Coordinates of C-alpha atoms in Angstrom, one line a residue:
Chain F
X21 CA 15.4 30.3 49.5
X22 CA 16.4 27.0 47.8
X23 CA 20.2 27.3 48.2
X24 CA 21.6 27.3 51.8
X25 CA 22.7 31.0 52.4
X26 CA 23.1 31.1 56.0
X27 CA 25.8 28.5 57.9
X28 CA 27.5 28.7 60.5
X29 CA 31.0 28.6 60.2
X30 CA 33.4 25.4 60.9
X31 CA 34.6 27.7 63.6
X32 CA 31.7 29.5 65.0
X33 CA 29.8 28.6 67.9
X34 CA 26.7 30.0 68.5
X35 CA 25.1 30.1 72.2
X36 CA 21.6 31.1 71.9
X37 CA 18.5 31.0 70.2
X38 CA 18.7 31.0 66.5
X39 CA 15.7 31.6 64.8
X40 CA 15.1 32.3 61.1
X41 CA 12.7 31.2 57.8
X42 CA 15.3 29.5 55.9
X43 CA 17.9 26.8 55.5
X44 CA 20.2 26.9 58.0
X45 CA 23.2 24.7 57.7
X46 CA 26.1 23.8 60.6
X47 CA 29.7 23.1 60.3
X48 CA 30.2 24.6 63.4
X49 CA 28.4 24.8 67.0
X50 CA 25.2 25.9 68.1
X51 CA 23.9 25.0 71.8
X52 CA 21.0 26.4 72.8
X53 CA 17.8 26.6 70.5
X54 CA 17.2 26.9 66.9
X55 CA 13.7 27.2 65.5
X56 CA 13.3 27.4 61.5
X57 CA 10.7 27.1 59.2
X58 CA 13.1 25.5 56.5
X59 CA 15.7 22.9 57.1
X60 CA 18.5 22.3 59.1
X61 CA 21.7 20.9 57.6
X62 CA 24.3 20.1 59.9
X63 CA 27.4 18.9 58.5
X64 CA 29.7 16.1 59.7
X65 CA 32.0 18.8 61.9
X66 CA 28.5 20.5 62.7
X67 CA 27.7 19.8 66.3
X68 CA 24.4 20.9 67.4
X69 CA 23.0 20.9 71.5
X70 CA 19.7 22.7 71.4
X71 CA 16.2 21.9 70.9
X72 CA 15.4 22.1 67.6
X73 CA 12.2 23.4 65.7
X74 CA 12.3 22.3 62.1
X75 CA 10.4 22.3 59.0
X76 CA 13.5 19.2 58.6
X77 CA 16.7 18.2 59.6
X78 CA 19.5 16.5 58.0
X79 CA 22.2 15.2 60.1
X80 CA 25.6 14.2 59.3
X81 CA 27.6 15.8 62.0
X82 CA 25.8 15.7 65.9
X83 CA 23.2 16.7 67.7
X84 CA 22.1 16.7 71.2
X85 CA 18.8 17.8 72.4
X86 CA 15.8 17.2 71.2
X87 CA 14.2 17.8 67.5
X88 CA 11.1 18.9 66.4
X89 CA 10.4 18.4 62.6
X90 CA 7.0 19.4 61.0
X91 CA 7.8 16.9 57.6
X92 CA 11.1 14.9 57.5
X93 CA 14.2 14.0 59.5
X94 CA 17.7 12.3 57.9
X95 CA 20.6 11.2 59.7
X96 CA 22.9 10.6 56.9
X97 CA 25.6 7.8 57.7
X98 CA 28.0 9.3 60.6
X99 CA 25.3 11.2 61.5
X100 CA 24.5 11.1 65.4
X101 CA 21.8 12.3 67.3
X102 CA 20.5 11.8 71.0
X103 CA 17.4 13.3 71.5
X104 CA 13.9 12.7 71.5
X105 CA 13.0 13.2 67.7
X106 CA 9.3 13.9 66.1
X107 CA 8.7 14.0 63.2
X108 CA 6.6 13.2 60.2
X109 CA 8.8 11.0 58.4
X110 CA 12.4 9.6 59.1
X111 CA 14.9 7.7 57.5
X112 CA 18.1 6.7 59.7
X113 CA 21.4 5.9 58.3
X114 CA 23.1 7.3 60.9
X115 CA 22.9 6.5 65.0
X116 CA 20.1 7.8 67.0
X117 CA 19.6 7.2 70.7
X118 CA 16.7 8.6 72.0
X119 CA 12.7 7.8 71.2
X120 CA 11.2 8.5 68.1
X121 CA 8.2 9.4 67.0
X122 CA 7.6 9.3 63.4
X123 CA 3.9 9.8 62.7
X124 CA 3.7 8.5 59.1
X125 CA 7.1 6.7 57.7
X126 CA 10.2 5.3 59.8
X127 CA 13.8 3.5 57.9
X128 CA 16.1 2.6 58.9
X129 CA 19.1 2.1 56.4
X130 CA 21.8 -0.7 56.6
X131 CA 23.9 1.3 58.6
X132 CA 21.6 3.0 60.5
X133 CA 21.0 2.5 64.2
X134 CA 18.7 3.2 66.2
X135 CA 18.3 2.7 70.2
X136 CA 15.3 4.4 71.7
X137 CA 11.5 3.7 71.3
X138 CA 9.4 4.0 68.2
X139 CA 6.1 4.9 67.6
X140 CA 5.5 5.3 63.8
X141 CA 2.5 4.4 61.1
X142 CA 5.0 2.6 59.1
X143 CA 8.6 1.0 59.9
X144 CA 11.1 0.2 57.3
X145 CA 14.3 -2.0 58.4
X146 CA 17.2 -2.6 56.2
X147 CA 19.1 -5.9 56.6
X148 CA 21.6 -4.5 58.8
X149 CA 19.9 -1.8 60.4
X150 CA 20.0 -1.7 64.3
X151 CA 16.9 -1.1 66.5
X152 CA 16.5 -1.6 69.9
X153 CA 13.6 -0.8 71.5
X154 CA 9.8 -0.4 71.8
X155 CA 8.4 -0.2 68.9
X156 CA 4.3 1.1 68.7
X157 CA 3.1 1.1 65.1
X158 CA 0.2 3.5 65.1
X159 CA -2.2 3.6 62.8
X160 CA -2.9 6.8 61.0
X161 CA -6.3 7.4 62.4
X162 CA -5.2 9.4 65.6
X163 CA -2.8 11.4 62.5
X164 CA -5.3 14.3 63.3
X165 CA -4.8 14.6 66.6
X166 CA -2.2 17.9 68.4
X167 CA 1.8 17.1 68.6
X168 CA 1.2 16.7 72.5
X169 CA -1.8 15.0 72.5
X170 CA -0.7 12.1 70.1
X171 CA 3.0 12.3 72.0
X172 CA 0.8 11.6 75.2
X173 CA -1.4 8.6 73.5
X174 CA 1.8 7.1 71.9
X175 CA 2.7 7.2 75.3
X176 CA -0.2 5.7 76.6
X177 CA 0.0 3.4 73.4
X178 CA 3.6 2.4 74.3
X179 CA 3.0 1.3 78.1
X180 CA -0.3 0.0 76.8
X181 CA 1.6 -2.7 74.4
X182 CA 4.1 -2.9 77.2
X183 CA 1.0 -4.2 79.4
X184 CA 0.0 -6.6 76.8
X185 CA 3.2 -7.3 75.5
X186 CA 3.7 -8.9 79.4
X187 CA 0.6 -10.3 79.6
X188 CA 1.3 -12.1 76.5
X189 CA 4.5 -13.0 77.6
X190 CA 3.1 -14.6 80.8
X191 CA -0.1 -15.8 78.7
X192 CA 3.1 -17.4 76.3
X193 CA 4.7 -18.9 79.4
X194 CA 1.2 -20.3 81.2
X195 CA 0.9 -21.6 77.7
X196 CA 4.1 -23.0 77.7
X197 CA 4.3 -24.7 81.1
X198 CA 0.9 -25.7 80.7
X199 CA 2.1 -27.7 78.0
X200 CA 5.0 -29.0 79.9
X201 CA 2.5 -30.1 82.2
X202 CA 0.6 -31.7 79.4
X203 CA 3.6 -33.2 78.1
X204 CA 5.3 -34.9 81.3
X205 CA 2.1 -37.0 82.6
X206 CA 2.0 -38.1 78.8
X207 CA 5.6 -39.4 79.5
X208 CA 4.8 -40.4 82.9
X209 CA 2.0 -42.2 82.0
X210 CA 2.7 -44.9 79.6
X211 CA 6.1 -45.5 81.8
X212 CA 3.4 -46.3 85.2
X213 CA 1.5 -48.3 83.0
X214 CA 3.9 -51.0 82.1
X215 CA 5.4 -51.1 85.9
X216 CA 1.9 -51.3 87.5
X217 CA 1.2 -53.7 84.8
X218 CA 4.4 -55.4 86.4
X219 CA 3.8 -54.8 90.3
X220 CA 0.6 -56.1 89.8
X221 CA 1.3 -59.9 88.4
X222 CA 4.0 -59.7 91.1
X223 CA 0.7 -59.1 93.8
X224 CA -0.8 -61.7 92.0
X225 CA 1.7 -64.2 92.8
X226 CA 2.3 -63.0 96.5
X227 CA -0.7 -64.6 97.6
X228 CA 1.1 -68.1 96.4
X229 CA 4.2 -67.6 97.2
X230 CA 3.6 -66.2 100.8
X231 CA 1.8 -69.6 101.0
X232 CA 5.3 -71.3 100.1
X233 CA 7.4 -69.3 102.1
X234 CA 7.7 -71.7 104.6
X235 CA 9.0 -74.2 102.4
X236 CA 13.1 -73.6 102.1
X237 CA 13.5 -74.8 98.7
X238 CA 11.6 -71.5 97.5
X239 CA 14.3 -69.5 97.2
X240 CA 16.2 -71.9 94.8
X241 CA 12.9 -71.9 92.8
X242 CA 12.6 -68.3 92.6
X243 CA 16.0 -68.0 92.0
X244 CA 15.3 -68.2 88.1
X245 CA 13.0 -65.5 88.6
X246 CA 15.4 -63.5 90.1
X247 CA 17.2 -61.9 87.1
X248 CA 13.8 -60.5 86.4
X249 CA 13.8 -58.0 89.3
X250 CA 17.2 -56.9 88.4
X251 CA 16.5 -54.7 84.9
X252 CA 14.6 -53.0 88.0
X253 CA 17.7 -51.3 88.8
X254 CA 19.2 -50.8 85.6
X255 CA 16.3 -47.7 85.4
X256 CA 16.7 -46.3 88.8
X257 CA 14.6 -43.3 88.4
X258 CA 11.4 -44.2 87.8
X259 CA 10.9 -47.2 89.7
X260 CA 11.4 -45.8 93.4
X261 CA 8.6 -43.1 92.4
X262 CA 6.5 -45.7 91.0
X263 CA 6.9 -47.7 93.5
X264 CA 5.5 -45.4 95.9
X265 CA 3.1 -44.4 93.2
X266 CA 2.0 -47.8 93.4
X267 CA 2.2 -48.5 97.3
X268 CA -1.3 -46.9 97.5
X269 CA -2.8 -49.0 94.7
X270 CA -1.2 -52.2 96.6
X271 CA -2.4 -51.3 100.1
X272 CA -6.0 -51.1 98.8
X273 CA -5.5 -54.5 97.2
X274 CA -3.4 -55.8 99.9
X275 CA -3.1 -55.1 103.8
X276 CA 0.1 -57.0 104.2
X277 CA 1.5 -55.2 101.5
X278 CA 1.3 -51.7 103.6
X279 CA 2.8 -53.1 106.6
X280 CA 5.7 -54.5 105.1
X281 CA 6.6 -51.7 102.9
X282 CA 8.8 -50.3 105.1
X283 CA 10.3 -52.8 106.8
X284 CA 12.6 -54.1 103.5
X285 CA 14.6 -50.3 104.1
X286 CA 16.4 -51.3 107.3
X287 CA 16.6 -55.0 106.3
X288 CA 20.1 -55.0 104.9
X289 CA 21.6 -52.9 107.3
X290 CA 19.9 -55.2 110.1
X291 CA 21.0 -58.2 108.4
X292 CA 24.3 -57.2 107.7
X293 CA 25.1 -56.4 111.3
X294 CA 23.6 -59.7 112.3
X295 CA 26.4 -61.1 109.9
X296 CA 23.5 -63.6 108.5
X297 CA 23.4 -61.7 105.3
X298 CA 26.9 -60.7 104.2
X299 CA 26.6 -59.2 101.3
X300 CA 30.3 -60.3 100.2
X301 CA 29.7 -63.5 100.6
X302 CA 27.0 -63.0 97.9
X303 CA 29.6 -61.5 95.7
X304 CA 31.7 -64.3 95.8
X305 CA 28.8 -66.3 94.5
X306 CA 28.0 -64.2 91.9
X307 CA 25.3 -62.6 93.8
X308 CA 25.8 -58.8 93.4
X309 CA 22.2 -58.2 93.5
X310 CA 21.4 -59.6 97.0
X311 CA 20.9 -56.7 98.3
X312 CA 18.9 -54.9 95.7
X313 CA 16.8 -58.3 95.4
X314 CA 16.7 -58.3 99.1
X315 CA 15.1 -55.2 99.0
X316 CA 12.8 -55.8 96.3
X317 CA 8.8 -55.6 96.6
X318 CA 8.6 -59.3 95.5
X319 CA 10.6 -60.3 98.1
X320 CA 8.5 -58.0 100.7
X321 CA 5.4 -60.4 99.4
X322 CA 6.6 -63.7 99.5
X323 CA 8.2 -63.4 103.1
X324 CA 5.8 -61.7 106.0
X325 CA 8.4 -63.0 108.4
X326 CA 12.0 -61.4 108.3
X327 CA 13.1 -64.5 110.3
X328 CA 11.7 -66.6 107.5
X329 CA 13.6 -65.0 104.9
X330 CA 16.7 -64.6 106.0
X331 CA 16.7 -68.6 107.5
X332 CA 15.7 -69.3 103.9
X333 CA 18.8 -67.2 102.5
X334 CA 21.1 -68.9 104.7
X335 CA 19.9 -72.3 103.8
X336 CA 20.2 -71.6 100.2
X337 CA 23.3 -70.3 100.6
X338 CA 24.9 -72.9 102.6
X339 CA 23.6 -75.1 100.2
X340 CA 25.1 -74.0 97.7
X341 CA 27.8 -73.8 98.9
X342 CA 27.9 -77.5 99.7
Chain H
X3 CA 34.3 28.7 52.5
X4 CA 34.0 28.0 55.9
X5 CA 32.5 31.1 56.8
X6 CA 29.5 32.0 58.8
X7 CA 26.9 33.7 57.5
X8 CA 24.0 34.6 58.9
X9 CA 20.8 35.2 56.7
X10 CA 18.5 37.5 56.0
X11 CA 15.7 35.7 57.6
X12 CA 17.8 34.4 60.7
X13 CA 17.6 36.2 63.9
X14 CA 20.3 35.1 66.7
X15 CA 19.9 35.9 70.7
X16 CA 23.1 35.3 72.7
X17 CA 26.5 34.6 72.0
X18 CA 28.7 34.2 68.6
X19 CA 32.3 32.9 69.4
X20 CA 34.7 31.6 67.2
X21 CA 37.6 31.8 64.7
X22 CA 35.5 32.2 61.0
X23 CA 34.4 35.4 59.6
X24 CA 31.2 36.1 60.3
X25 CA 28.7 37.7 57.7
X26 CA 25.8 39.0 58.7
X27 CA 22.6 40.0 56.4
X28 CA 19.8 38.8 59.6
X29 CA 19.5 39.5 63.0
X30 CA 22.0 39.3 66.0
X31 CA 21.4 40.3 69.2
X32 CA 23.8 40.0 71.8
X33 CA 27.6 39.5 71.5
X34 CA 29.9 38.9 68.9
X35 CA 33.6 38.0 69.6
X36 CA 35.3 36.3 66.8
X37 CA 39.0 36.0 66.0
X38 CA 38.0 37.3 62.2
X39 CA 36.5 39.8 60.2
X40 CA 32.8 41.1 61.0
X41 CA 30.7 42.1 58.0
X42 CA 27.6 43.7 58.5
X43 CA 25.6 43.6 55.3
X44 CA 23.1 46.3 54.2
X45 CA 20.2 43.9 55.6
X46 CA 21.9 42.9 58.7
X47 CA 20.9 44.7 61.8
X48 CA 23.0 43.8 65.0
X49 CA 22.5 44.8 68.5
X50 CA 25.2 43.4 70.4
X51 CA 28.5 43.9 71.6
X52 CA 31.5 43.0 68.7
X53 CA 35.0 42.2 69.6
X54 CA 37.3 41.4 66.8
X55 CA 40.3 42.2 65.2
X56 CA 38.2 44.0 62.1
X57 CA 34.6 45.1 61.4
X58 CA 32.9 46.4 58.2
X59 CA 29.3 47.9 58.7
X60 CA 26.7 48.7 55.7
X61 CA 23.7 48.0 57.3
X62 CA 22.5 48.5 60.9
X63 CA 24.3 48.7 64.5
X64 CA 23.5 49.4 67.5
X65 CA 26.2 48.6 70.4
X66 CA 29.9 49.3 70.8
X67 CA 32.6 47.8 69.0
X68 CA 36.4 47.2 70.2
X69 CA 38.5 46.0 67.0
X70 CA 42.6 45.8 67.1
X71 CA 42.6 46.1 63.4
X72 CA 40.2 48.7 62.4
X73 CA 36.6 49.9 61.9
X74 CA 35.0 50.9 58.6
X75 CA 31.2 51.9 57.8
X76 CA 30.7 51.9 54.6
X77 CA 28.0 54.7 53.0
X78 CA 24.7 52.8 54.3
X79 CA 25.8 52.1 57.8
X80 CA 24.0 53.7 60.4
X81 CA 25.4 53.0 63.5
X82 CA 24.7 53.9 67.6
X83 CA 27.2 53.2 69.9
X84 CA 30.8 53.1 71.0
X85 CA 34.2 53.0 68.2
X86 CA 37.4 51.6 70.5
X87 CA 39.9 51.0 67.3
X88 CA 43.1 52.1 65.9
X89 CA 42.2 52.6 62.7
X90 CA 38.6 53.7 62.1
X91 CA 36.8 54.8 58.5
X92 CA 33.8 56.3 58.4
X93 CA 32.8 56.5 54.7
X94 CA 30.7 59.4 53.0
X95 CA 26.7 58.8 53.8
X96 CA 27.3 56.5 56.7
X97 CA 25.3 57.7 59.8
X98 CA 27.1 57.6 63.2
X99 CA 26.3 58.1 66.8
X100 CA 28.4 57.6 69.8
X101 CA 31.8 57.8 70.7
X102 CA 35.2 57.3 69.2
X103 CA 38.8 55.7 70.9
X104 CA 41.8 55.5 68.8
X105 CA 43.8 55.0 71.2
X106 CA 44.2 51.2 71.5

């Protein structure tokens, strides 16, 4: 029968089973089951809540349930349906929530949406269609394989790609912090070279100038050289870390180096409560590095002896202030 | 144009409610209670209980029907079951079975 004789009125419901070989259309209700070897038509006010056996459907009003199409399902735009839909081909202007499985042909229009699974052969997306979900894209080889069958390999396909899909995703991420791993000792690198390059002239000259520390005028001669530690703190990060970075490197080069290391932390504190080293008395000179050039490696080098080194400040200072 | 009709290949089981008439030329098993007209076509067979205001049988019923209007089978109906109705007419050729109440 090619024009639709059977409907069901705007203001019939139907509670049942409805069964029957030819168009059926809906303006009004039907909840229960319908099962037809034409098509279903149900119309904007049709509201359908069964499970649904179709040769096709086409949706404009709604329909709850599930649907079961041998060849072709269309939610026409206002069209909703939530329910698990298969069917052979699809194309969704309308909303669907609920998985589909479209074994040959999926589209979705500009104004469809869809929010459910998919497993079809082939997907079609408007620019402005809506999909969210997983989507399996099946090749037609299993096309000869029962309804229940494929609905179970889809299945299988679906957690299957959801596997991967994660162990891509971690794969993605290994890849990704592996190159962050890659990248930040590239960075690191070159920024240890040029400091150990640094620390290591400065070991070089410890050897002379812990063989001049017990002249006084020293400080007044390394005083020039001073300004050169300070760009030290001017980039705070890395030096501390290459500083211990490069602690090991001196103690194999040095022994002095390794027992002295620590001893510059308390220094300031020690001095300052001795009241030899007052640091504002440094910053009325101009000195606002004293302390930071106090605590400096150099410093650690040229002067084994605390005593030495802070008599040596004092003289410099007082004569300086003379 | 909004009514309902069901056809000749349809078959129902369970329950038609609602405020359209209803045309029938398929199956319905069950009940019928509409607000409107029933029309049984010559192909329509119905098993079921109808409550409406008016009914109009030419094909086949089986079940009892309680309409405030009236009742008419028309020469092909053939018809088993119970007549509750005011007005009730049975046309020349129409087969019936059952019982009759007019007084509604």
């Amino acid at each position: 029968m090619a024009d639709i004789v059977t409907q069901i009125g705007e203001g019939t419901r139907i509670a049942g089973h409805v069964a029957g070989e030819e168009d059926l259309s809906v303006l009004g209700a039907i909840e229960g089951s319908v099962s037809l070897t034409e098509v279903l038509y149900v119309e904007p006010s049709g509201r359908v809540e069964a499970t649904v056996e179709a040769r096709g459907a086409v949706i404009a009003g709604s329909v709850q349930g599930s649907l079961q199409l041998s060849e072709s399902l269309v939610v026409d735009p206002g069209g909703q349906v939530k329910a698990t839909v298969q069917t052979t081909t699809a194309i969704i202007s309308g909303t669907v929530v609920g998985d589909v499985v479209a074994r040959e042909r999926l589209e979705i229009t500009a104004e469809g949406r869809l929010l459910g699974d998919v497993s079809t052969a082939r997907l079609i997306m408007a620019d402005g269609a809506t999909l969210k979900g997983r989507v399996a894209m099946a090749g037609l080889e299993d096309e000869p394989m029962p309804e229940g069958a494929r609905a179970e390999a889809t299945e299988a396909r679906s957690s299957r790609s959801r596997a991967t899909s994660s162990r891509a995703s971690s794969r993605a991420s290994s890849r990704r912090s592996s190159s962050y791993s890659r990248a930040t000792p590239s960075i690191a690198r070159p920024s240890a070279r040029p400091t150990t390059a640094s620390t290591s002239p400065v070991t070089a000259t410890a050897p002379a100038a812990s063989a001049v520390t017990s002249a006084p005028a020293r400080p007044a001669t390394s005083a020039p050289a001073r300004p050169a530690p300070t760009p030290r703190p001017s980039a705070p990060s890395p030096a501390p870390s290459l500083a211990r970075a490069t602690a090991p490197r001196g103690a194999t080069t040095t022994t002095t180096v390794v027992v002295e290391e620590p001893a510059p932390e308390p220094e300031p504190s020690q001095a300052a409560a001795s009241g030899l080293l007052d640091p504002e008395e440094f910053a009325d000179l101009g000195w606002n590095k004293g302390r930071s050039y106090l605590k400096s490696e150099d410093l650690n080098l040229e002067y084994s002896n605390l005593n030495e080194m802070i008599a040596a400040y004092t003289a410099h200072v007082s004569s300086l202030k003379a | 144009m909004a009514n309902t009709i069901i056809g000749t290949s349809i078959t129902i089981d369970g329950e038609i409610t609602g405020t359209d008439p209803v045309i029938v030329q398929g199956t319905v098993k069950g009940r019928i209670a509409l607000e409107d007209n029933v029309y049984i076509d010559e192909s329509g067979v119905v098993e079921a209980d109808i409550q409406t205001p008016s009914v109009e049988i030419s094909g086949q019923f089986t079940g009892d029907v309680t309409a405030s209007e009236r009742v008419e089978l028309k020469p092909e109906a053939r018809m088993s079951g119970n007549i509750r109705s005011p007005r009730i007419l049975i046309a020349d050729g129409a087969n019936f079975k059952g019982h009759i109440d007019m007084d509604v």
